[in-house]
Tab-separated table of C-alpha atoms and ligand atoms in Angstrom:
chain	number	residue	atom	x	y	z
A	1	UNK	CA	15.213	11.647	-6.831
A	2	UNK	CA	18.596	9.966	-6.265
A	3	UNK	CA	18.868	7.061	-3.775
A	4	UNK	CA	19.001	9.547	-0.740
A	5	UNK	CA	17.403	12.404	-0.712
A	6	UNK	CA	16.197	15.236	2.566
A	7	UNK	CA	12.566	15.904	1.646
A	8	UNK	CA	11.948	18.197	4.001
A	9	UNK	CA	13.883	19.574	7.306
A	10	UNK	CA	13.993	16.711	8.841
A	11	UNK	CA	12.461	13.904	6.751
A	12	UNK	CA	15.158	12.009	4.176
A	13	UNK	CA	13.699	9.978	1.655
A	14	UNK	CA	15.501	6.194	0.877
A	15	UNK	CA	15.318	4.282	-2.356
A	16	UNK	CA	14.884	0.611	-1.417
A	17	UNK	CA	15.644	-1.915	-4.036
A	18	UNK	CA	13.059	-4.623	-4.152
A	19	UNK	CA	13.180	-7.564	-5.814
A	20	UNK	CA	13.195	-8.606	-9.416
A	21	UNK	CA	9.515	-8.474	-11.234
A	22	UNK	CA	7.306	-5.591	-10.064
A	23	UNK	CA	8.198	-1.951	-9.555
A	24	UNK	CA	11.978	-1.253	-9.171
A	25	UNK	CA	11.972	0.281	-5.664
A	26	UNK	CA	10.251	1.263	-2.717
A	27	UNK	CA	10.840	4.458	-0.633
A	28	UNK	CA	11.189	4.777	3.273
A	29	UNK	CA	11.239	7.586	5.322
A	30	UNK	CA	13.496	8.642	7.969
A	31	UNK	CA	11.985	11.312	10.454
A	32	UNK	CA	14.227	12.802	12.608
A	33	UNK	CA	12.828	13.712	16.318
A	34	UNK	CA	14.439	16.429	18.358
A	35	UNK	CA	16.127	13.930	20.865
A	36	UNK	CA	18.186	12.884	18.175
A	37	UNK	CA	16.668	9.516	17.445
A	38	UNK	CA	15.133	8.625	13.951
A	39	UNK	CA	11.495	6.869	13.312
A	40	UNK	CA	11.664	4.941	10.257
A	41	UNK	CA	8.204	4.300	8.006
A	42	UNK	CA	8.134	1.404	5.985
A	43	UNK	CA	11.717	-0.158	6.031
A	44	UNK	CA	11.070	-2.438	2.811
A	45	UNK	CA	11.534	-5.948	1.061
A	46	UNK	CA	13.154	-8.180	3.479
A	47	UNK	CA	16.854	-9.181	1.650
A	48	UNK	CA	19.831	-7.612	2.366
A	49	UNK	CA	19.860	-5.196	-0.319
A	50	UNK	CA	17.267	-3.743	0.932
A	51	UNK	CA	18.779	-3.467	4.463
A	52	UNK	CA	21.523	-2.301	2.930
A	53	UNK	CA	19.820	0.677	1.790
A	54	UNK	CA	18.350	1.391	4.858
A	55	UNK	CA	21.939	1.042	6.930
A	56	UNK	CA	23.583	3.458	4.729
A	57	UNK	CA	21.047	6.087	5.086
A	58	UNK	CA	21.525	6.290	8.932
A	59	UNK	CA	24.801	5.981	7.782
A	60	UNK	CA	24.528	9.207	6.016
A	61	UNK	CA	23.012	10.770	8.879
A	62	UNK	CA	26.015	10.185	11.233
A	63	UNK	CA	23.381	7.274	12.908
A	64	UNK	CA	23.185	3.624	13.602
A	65	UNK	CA	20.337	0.562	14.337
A	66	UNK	CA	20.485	2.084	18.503
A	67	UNK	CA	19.281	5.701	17.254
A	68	UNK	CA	15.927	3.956	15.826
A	69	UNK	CA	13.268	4.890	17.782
A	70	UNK	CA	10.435	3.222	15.957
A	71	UNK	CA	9.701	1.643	12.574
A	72	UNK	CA	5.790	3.112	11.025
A	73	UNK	CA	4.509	0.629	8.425
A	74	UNK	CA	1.580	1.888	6.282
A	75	UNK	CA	0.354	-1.284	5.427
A	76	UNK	CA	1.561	-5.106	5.529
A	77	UNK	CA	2.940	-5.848	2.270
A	78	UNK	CA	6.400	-7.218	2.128
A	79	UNK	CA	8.068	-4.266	0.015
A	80	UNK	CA	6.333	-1.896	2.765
A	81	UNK	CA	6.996	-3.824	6.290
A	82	UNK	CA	8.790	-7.078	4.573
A	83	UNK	CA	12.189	-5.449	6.333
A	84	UNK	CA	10.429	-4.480	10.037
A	85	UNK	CA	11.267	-7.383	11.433
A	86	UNK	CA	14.828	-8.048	11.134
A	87	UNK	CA	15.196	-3.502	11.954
A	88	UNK	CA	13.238	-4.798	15.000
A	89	UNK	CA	15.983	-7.284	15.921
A	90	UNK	CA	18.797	-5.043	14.848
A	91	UNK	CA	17.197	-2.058	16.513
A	92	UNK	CA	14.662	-3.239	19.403
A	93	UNK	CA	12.522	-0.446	17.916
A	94	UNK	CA	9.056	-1.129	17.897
A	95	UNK	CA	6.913	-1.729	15.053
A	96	UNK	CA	3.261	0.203	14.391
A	97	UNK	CA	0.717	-0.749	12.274
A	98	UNK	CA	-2.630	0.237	12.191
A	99	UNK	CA	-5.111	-2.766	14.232
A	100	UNK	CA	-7.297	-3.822	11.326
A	101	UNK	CA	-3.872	-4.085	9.079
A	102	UNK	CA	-2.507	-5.762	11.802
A	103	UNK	CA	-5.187	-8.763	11.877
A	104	UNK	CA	-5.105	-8.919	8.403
A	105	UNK	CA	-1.557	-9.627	8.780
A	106	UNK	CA	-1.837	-12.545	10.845
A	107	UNK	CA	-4.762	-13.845	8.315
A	108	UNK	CA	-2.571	-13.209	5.366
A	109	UNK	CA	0.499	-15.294	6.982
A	110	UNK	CA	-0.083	-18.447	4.440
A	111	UNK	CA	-1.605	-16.378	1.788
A	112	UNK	CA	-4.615	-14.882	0.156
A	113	UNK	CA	-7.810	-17.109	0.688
A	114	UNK	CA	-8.400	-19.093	-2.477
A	115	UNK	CA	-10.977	-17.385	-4.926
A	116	UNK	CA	-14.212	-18.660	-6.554
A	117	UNK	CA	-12.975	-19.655	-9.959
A	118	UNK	CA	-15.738	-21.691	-10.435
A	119	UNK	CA	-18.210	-18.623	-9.769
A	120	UNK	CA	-15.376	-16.333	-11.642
A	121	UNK	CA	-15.523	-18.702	-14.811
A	122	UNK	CA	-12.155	-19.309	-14.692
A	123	UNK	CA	-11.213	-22.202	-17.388
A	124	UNK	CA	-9.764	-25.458	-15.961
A	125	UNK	CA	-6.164	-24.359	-18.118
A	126	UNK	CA	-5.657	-21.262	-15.648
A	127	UNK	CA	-6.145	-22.219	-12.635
A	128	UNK	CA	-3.265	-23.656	-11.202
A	129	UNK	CA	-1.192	-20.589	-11.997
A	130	UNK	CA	-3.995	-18.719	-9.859
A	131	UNK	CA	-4.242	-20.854	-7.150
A	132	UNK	CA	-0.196	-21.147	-6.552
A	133	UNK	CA	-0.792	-17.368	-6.974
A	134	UNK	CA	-2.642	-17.256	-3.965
A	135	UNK	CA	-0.342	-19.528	-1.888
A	136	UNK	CA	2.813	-17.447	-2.048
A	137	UNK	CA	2.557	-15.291	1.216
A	138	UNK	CA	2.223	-11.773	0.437
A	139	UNK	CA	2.923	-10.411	4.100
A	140	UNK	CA	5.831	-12.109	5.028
A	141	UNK	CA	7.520	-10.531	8.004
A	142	UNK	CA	4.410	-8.002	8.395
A	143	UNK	CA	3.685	-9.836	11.892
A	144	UNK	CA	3.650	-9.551	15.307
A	145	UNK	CA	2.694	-5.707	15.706
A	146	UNK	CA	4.132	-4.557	19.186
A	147	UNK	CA	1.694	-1.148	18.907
A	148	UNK	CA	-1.215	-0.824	17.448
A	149	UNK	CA	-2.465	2.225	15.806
A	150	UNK	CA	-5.748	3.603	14.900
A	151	UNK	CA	-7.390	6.649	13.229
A	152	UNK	CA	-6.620	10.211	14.551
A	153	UNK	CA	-3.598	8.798	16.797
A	154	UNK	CA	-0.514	11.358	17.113
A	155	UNK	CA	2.971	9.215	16.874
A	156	UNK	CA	4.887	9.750	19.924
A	157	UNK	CA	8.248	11.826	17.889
A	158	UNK	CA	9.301	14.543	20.171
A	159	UNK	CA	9.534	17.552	17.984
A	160	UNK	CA	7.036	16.570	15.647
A	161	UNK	CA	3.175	15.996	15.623
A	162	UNK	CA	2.326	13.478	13.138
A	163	UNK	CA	-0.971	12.019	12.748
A	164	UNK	CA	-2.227	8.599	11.445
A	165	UNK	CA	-5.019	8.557	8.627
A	166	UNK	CA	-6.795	4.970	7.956
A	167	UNK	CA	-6.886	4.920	4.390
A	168	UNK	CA	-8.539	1.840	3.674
A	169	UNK	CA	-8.873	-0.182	-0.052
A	170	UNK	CA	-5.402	-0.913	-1.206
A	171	UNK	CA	-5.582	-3.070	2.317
A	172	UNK	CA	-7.886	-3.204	4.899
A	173	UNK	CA	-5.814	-1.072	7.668
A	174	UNK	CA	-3.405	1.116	5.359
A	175	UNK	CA	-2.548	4.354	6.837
A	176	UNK	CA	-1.365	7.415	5.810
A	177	UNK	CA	0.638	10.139	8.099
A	178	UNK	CA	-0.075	13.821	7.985
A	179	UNK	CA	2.648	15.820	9.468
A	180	UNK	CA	0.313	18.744	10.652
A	181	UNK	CA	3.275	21.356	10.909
A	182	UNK	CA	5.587	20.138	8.288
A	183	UNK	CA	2.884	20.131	5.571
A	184	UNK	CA	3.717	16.163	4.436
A	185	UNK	CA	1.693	13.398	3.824
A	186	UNK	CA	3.009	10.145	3.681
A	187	UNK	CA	1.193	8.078	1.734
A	188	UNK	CA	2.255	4.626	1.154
A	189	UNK	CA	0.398	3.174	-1.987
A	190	UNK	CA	-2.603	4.875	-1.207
A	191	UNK	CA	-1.753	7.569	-3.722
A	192	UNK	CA	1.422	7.183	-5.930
A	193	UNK	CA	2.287	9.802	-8.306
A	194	UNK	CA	1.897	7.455	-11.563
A	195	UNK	CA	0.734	3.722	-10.541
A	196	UNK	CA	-2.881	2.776	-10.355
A	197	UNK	CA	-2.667	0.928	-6.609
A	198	UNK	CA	-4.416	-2.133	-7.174
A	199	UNK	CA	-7.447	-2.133	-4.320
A	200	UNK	CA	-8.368	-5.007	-2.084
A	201	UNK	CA	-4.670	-6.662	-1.417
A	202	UNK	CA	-5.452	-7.363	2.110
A	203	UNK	CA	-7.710	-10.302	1.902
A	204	UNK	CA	-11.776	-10.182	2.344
A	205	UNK	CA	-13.278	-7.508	4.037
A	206	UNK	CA	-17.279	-6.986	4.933
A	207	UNK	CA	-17.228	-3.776	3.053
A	208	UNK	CA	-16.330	-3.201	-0.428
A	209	UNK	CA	-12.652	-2.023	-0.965
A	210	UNK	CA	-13.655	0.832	-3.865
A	211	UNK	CA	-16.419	2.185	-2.053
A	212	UNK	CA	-14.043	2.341	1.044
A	213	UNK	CA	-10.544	3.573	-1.481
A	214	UNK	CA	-13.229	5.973	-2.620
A	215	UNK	CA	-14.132	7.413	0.630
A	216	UNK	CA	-10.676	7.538	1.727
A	217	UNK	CA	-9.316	9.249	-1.006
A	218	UNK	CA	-11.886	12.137	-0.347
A	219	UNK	CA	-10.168	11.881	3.071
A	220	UNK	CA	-7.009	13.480	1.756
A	221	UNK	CA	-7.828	14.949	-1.566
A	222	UNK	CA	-8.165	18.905	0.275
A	223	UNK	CA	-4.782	18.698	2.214
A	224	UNK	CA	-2.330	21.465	1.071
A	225	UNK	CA	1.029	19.119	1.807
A	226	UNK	CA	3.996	17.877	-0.100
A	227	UNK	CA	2.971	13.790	-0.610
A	228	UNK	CA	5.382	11.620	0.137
A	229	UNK	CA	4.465	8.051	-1.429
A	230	UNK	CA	5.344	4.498	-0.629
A	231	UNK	CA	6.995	4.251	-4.985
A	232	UNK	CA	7.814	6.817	-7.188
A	233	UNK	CA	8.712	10.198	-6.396
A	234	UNK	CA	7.039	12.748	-3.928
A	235	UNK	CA	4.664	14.942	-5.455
A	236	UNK	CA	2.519	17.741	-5.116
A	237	UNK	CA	-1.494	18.184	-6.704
A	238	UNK	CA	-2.705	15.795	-3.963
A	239	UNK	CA	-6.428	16.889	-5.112
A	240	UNK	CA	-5.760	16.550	-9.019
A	241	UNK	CA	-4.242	13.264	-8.337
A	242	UNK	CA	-6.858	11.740	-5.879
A	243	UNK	CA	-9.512	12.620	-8.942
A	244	UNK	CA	-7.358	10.993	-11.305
A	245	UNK	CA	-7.473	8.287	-9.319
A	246	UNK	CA	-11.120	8.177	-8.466
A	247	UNK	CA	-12.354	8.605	-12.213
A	248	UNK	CA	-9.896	5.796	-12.871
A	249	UNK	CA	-12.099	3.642	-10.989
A	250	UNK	CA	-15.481	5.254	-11.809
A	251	UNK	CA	-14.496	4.564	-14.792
A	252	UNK	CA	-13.639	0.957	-14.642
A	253	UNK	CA	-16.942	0.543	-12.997
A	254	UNK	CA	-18.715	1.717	-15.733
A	255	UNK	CA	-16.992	-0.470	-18.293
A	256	UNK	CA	-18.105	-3.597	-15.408
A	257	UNK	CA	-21.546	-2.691	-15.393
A	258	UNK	CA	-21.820	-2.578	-19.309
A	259	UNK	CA	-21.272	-6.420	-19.178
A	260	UNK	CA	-24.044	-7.304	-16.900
A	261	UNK	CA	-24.444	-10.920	-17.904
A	262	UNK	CA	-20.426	-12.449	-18.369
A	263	UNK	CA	-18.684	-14.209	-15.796
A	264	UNK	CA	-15.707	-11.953	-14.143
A	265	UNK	CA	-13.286	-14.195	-16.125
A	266	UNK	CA	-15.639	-12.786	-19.508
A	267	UNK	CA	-16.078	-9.137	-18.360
A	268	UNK	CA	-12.051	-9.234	-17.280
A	269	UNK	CA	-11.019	-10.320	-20.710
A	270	UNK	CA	-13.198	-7.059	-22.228
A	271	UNK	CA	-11.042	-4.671	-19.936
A	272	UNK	CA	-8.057	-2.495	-20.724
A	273	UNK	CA	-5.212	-3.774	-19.162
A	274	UNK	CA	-1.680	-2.592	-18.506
A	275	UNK	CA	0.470	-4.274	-21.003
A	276	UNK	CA	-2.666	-5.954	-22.418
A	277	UNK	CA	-5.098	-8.918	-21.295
A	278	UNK	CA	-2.972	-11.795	-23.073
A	279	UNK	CA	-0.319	-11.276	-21.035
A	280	UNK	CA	-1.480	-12.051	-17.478
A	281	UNK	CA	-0.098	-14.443	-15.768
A	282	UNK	CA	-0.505	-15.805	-11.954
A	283	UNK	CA	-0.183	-13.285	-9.548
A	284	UNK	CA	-1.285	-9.898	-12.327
A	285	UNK	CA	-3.985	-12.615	-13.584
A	286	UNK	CA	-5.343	-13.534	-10.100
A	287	UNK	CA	-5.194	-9.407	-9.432
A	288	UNK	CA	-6.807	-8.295	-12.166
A	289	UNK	CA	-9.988	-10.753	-11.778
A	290	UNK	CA	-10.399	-9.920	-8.274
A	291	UNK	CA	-10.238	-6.372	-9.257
A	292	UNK	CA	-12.876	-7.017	-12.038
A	293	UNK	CA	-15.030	-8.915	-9.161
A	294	UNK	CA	-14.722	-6.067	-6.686
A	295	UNK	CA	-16.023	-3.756	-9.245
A	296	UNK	CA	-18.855	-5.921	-10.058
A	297	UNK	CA	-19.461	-5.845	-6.724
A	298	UNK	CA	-19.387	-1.967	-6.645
A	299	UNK	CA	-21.582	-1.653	-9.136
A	300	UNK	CA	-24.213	-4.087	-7.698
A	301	UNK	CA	-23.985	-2.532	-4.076
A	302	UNK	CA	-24.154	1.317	-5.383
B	401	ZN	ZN1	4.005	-1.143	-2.517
């Protein structure tokens, strides 16, 4: 897919350059209504590349910052909603997020809580990286929400009847939109086409973010649509990819429970990992040990 790219009639795909370390872009949607005004779902990173990006696709629709009706934002990490608030002040288009993501937002302002690396067995060399891991905000620009959405809403685009999914375990409130007519599903990182989404990036919840990821990706796996993720590419095999997905984390669970007795930091270090265990390091250290601890966690509640 090239940086611009119609989708679908109506629905334009944008490459958004993010910055420097982690995937190389993230994609936004522009959704055309039948007024003539465009709803924009997750703008991106806030930097000016990014709004760049974003600029020159209205651009390339013959449309400015006044024909934005409303900016969408699956969930409240700063590649996703990171650029909502400065399209807010250049549009005065509202921004929606789902309510739980929402108040996870305003949690998440000064960063993730910090772990239990005593409990984890973390040794006294690693933590600092982990706990300045923890301080960097990882919703910046994610809050205030001016509406708040919830499960089985219909967005307000004329033209177009668009329903919100909560999706919950890659965050707390992530949503998904199923454009009933259309046949899309916009998916944000709850499904990418390639990426594993790392689960439980929106802080502590009561329930357990695989059992919940789980449950939600049974949610979707049956829709017939064309997915249209937050990374990547859009896709279709929504079903074959939500049981990739799943067994990834069965899985991982298994491999958890085989090491009843170690300490997260022990049963992490026994793991596969992306690009191998060794090399780890602050925030992918810190992400992979809380994903080893949610899965012991799995495993002790199921
Ligand atoms: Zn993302």
């Amino acid at each position: 897919m090239s940086a611009f790219a119609t989708v679908a009639d109506g629905v334009h795909a944008v490459r958004v350059p993010m910055p420097a370390g982690g995937l190389p872009d993230s994609l936004a949607y522009l959704i055309e209504d039948d007024r003539g005004r465009v709803h924009i779902v997750d703008p991106g990173s806030p930097t000016d590349e990014a709004g760049g990006a974003l600029l020159a696709a209205l651009d390339a629709l013959g449309r400015g910052p006044s024909d934005v009706a409303a900016i969408v934002v699956t969930h409240l990490h700063t590649d996703h909603a990171g650029g909502a608030t400065a399209l807010r002040s250049l549009s005065g288009a509202p921004v929606l997020m789902h309510e739980r993501e929402a108040a996870a937002a305003v949690k998440l302002s000064h960063g993730l809580p910090a772990p239990d690396l005593d409990g984890w067995g973390v040794p006294a060399d690693r933590r600092p990286e982990l706990l300045a891991a923890v301080r960097a905000p990882i919703a910046p620009g994610a809050v205030p929400a001016d509406v708040l959405l919830t499960d089985g809403d219909l967005l307000d685009i004329p033209g177009r009847r668009i329903r919100v999914l909560w999706t919950p375990g890659h965050t707390p409130g992530h949503l998904c939109l199923h454009d009933e007519e259309a046949g899309l599903l916009f998916t944000g990182d709850h499904v990418l086409p390639t990426v594993n989404p790392g689960l439980g990036l929106g802080g502590p919840t009561d329930t357990n973010p695989i059992a919940d990821y789980l449950a939600a990706l049974d949610r979707i796996a049956g829709f017939d649509a064309l997915a249209l993720p937050g990374h990547e590419q859009p896709f279709t095999g929504l079903a074959e990819r939500c049981a990739a997905l799943a067994e990834h984390h069965l899985r991982r669970a298994r491999e958890v429970a085989a090491h009843p007795g170690g300490t997260v930091w022990e049963v992490a270090s026994t793991l596969t990992w992306t690009g191998g265990w060794e090399a780890l390091r602050g925030f992918t250290l810190l992400s992979a040990l809380s994903q080893t601890a949610l899965h012991r966690d799995f495993v002790a509640r199921t």
